[in-house]
């Protein structure tokens, strides 16, 4: 979805010397498409830096804006910090200089109530698998009046109305942007996942995940030599606890935890520039969902406490 917007919106509005603003915390999926689009049109990408707690300064953002700014794209929730960003305020500031605003909702949509009209964004994209749906499918919301002006991203079957040897008329939305055979199986699976999420209720999911986040966050703060990235408040993490342990490589941490039948992820989590910005090569991330239990968290905390002694540290 973000490649679609970056390519098509870029073709519509970017010229040489224009500027795109994104942030240092972005997943590669919301960074590389904009760099590619900028390179195609001779535009420049500018980066908004984050604060130590994973938040963004609106004033710093406004200082990057100018009449050259044509597109702003930023995450609604970092997959490293887990912090929800007040993208409504950033969208308003972007619109004030005539720029389009694109939001990456892959991390935020499964964990919080999202109202695109209230947020005021021009586009919002999110993935299916983080909503418990199939892999390889996602959703793109866009304002109709903008989508109608944008050229197609891909061409081929199913996205045309009429074709001759000399001309083509494109189909109405959304078909104009859905060339080829659609992923029907993925769409059915994603619809089922959304129905399941809605049957539980996002209010209930938010409440449950906050309970679990507080347990794991408070437990991690009590373990010596463990540092959790981002805010020092559990309620800012929304089920994401990214951490490091002094003297232990993140992949070793993940392997030890995996031996206890707990799944975490180690690496840069498709946010390598953020790790470079923070001055750390990689981290380990524990990700919670509403189906996790207190017992699973206690098992996780118990093994984290033992990691440094297992590696030979006296602690």
XYZ file of C-alpha atoms in Angstrom:
315
model
C 0.000 0.000 0.000
C 2.747 2.451 0.907
C 4.610 1.661 -2.311
C 1.384 2.392 -4.191
C 0.956 5.776 -2.532
C 4.625 6.723 -2.796
C 4.759 5.863 -6.496
C 1.396 7.212 -7.612
C 1.144 10.259 -5.348
C 4.772 11.035 -6.126
C 4.052 10.963 -9.849
C 1.124 13.298 -9.275
C 2.707 15.966 -7.099
C 6.508 15.744 -6.928
C 8.928 17.775 -9.016
C 12.639 18.484 -8.694
C 13.501 20.310 -5.474
C 10.348 19.276 -3.621
C 10.580 17.722 -0.167
C 9.142 14.685 1.603
C 9.222 14.483 5.397
C 9.273 11.222 7.307
C 10.869 10.160 10.619
C 13.866 8.227 11.886
C 11.662 5.649 13.633
C 9.911 4.353 10.522
C 9.691 0.719 9.524
C 11.573 0.238 6.269
C 8.164 -0.151 4.587
C 7.430 3.517 5.281
C 10.893 4.823 4.531
C 12.271 3.142 1.432
C 9.238 3.808 -0.832
C 9.582 7.544 -0.173
C 13.316 7.529 -0.809
C 12.714 5.710 -4.081
C 9.983 8.152 -5.087
C 12.175 11.123 -4.178
C 15.047 9.758 -6.256
C 12.759 9.324 -9.277
C 11.622 12.945 -9.151
C 14.718 14.760 -7.900
C 13.073 15.470 -4.556
C 14.639 15.416 -1.092
C 13.713 13.364 1.980
C 13.971 15.087 5.372
C 13.820 13.205 8.674
C 12.139 14.199 11.911
C 14.134 12.911 14.877
C 12.403 11.373 17.872
C 12.808 12.232 21.528
C 14.344 9.779 24.019
C 10.906 8.512 25.027
C 9.888 7.790 21.430
C 7.680 10.854 21.071
C 7.983 13.649 18.508
C 8.163 17.386 19.003
C 5.468 19.154 17.011
C 7.565 22.328 17.043
C 10.565 20.506 15.563
C 8.257 19.071 12.932
C 6.913 22.502 12.033
C 10.479 23.767 11.651
C 11.021 21.204 8.867
C 7.931 22.284 6.943
C 8.102 24.753 4.063
C 6.394 25.509 0.790
C 8.641 22.806 -0.686
C 7.004 20.141 1.497
C 4.662 18.088 -0.654
C 4.243 14.838 1.332
C 4.565 13.876 4.998
C 4.497 10.210 5.960
C 4.888 8.901 9.485
C 3.925 6.010 11.694
C 0.955 6.181 14.027
C 2.771 3.799 16.384
C 6.409 2.725 16.292
C 7.071 -1.015 16.205
C 10.051 -0.360 18.485
C 8.639 2.029 21.084
C 4.960 1.065 20.946
C 4.004 4.671 21.513
C 0.898 6.101 19.838
C 1.679 9.332 18.001
C -0.787 12.218 17.887
C -0.795 12.192 14.108
C -3.849 14.450 13.975
C -1.723 17.414 15.070
C 1.012 16.545 12.576
C -1.527 16.110 9.768
C -3.006 19.536 10.510
C 0.443 21.123 10.395
C 1.245 19.366 7.107
C -2.034 20.471 5.552
C -1.319 24.058 6.613
C 1.546 24.167 4.095
C -0.415 22.282 1.436
C 1.218 18.880 1.936
C -0.438 15.473 1.823
C -0.289 13.361 4.995
C 0.211 9.585 4.921
C -0.022 7.444 8.075
C 1.451 3.981 8.620
C -1.101 2.233 10.839
C 0.357 -1.284 10.710
C 1.214 -1.228 14.418
C -1.557 1.031 15.715
C -4.683 -0.362 14.054
C -4.617 -3.775 15.818
C -4.088 -2.190 19.246
C -6.195 0.974 19.285
C -9.374 2.466 17.885
C -8.648 4.240 14.602
C -10.923 6.864 13.054
C -9.417 8.225 9.844
C -11.901 11.091 9.667
C -11.071 12.183 13.206
C -7.337 11.909 12.496
C -7.671 13.952 9.320
C -5.116 11.919 7.360
C -5.156 11.692 3.576
C -3.998 8.071 3.538
C -3.620 5.295 6.098
C -2.180 1.841 5.428
C -2.054 -1.267 7.586
C -1.228 -4.950 7.223
C -3.425 -8.001 7.644
C -1.155 -10.278 9.645
C -0.888 -7.936 12.633
C -4.685 -8.062 12.803
C -4.438 -11.875 13.115
C -5.268 -12.192 9.420
C -3.340 -13.822 6.558
C 0.062 -12.667 5.422
C 0.415 -10.943 2.079
C -2.626 -8.696 2.289
C -3.284 -5.262 3.717
C -5.547 -2.239 3.548
C -5.101 1.228 2.100
C -7.489 4.016 3.019
C -7.315 7.146 0.910
C -9.494 10.176 0.391
C -11.569 9.551 -2.713
C -10.941 12.940 -4.289
C -7.174 12.383 -4.111
C -7.256 8.772 -5.304
C -9.323 9.792 -8.313
C -6.590 12.202 -9.427
C -3.715 9.765 -8.879
C -2.390 7.685 -11.805
C -2.416 3.877 -11.528
C 0.476 2.207 -9.738
C 0.367 -1.044 -11.737
C -1.417 -1.781 -14.992
C -2.967 -4.882 -16.507
C -6.166 -6.849 -16.242
C -9.147 -5.848 -14.129
C -8.085 -2.209 -13.719
C -9.375 -0.932 -17.053
C -12.724 0.152 -18.396
C -11.868 0.301 -22.090
C -8.706 -0.388 -24.115
C -7.786 0.249 -27.757
C -4.448 0.069 -29.503
C -4.033 3.786 -28.929
C -5.813 4.609 -25.699
C -7.040 3.315 -22.344
C -9.748 4.347 -19.911
C -9.179 3.201 -16.336
C -11.793 1.618 -14.105
C -13.459 3.382 -11.213
C -12.054 3.179 -7.691
C -10.875 0.957 -6.139
C -10.359 -1.214 -9.237
C -8.004 1.332 -10.833
C -5.414 0.332 -8.236
C -6.061 -3.439 -8.258
C -4.417 -4.761 -11.416
C -4.348 -8.503 -11.964
C -5.984 -11.312 -10.045
C -6.963 -10.160 -6.583
C -5.956 -12.084 -3.469
C -9.500 -13.297 -2.829
C -8.475 -15.887 -0.252
C -6.490 -13.264 1.653
C -9.424 -10.847 1.559
C -11.800 -13.452 2.972
C -9.293 -14.314 5.693
C -8.713 -10.674 6.586
C -12.460 -10.034 6.760
C -12.811 -12.967 9.163
C -9.959 -11.642 11.308
C -11.539 -8.185 11.472
C -14.890 -9.700 12.442
C -13.127 -11.636 15.210
C -11.372 -8.499 16.487
C -14.651 -6.571 16.420
C -16.459 -9.372 18.268
C -14.033 -8.891 21.160
C -14.062 -5.108 20.899
C -11.078 -2.807 20.575
C -11.951 -1.143 23.884
C -11.629 -4.542 25.575
C -8.447 -5.310 23.668
C -6.851 -1.997 24.684
C -7.796 -2.549 28.321
C -6.474 -6.113 28.403
C -3.233 -5.237 26.642
C -2.621 -2.370 29.057
C -2.963 -4.796 31.979
C -0.440 -7.161 30.405
C 1.926 -4.354 29.411
C 2.013 -3.063 32.976
C 2.912 -6.518 34.289
C 5.760 -7.083 31.841
C 6.988 -3.475 31.991
C 7.045 -3.312 35.790
C 8.763 -6.693 35.902
C 11.467 -5.640 33.452
C 12.218 -2.484 35.459
C 13.066 -4.650 38.478
C 15.679 -6.736 36.647
C 19.258 -5.375 36.905
C 21.152 -4.548 33.707
C 17.966 -4.489 31.605
C 17.054 -1.342 29.662
C 13.660 -0.895 28.000
C 13.674 1.499 25.051
C 11.295 4.427 24.968
C 9.018 5.875 27.609
C 9.342 4.971 31.287
C 5.544 4.642 31.488
C 3.914 1.290 30.739
C 0.831 2.909 29.229
C 2.976 4.375 26.430
C 4.103 0.968 25.150
C 0.875 -0.712 23.969
C 2.180 -4.254 24.185
C 5.647 -3.494 22.764
C 8.640 -3.956 25.069
C 11.926 -3.557 23.198
C 14.940 -4.059 25.419
C 18.628 -4.756 25.775
C 20.636 -6.546 28.460
C 24.110 -5.290 29.316
C 26.809 -7.537 27.902
C 24.494 -9.961 26.102
C 23.835 -9.987 22.359
C 20.146 -9.650 21.438
C 20.227 -12.851 19.369
C 21.634 -14.760 22.349
C 18.841 -13.307 24.479
C 16.225 -14.444 21.970
C 17.738 -17.929 21.683
C 17.752 -18.439 25.450
C 14.170 -17.213 25.743
C 13.133 -19.469 22.845
C 14.525 -22.475 24.727
C 11.924 -21.673 27.393
C 9.205 -21.862 24.699
C 8.647 -18.112 24.610
C 8.818 -16.361 21.236
C 10.494 -12.963 20.987
C 12.301 -11.264 18.123
C 15.890 -10.051 17.908
C 17.500 -7.735 15.378
C 16.696 -4.275 14.091
C 13.018 -5.152 13.457
C 13.003 -3.549 9.992
C 13.917 -0.241 11.640
C 17.678 -0.215 11.121
C 18.042 3.580 10.779
C 16.371 4.022 14.179
C 18.877 1.676 15.797
C 21.698 3.623 14.144
C 20.165 6.855 15.444
C 20.024 5.363 18.956
C 23.598 4.087 18.676
C 22.734 0.421 19.200
C 23.149 -2.340 16.594
C 20.107 -4.399 17.543
C 17.581 -5.146 20.279
C 15.236 -7.846 21.517
C 11.489 -7.241 21.383
C 8.651 -8.839 23.307
C 5.265 -8.227 21.668
C 2.011 -8.794 23.525
C -1.475 -9.431 22.212
C -4.731 -9.708 24.135
C -4.569 -13.519 24.078
C -1.357 -13.625 26.111
C -1.592 -14.628 29.764
C -0.061 -13.505 33.034
C 1.559 -16.935 33.348
C 3.329 -16.512 30.013
C 4.654 -13.130 31.080
C 5.912 -14.524 34.387
C 7.718 -17.303 32.498
C 9.297 -14.680 30.252
C 10.395 -12.513 33.198
C 11.797 -15.524 35.025
C 14.055 -16.484 32.136
C 15.170 -12.867 31.533
C 16.336 -12.719 35.170
C 18.545 -15.763 34.571
C 20.165 -14.708 31.301
C 23.180 -12.787 32.616
C 24.046 -15.455 35.222
C 23.731 -18.079 32.470
C 26.256 -16.057 30.437
C 28.722 -16.070 33.326
C 28.066 -12.656 34.852
C 28.131 -12.538 38.679
C 25.256 -10.021 39.001
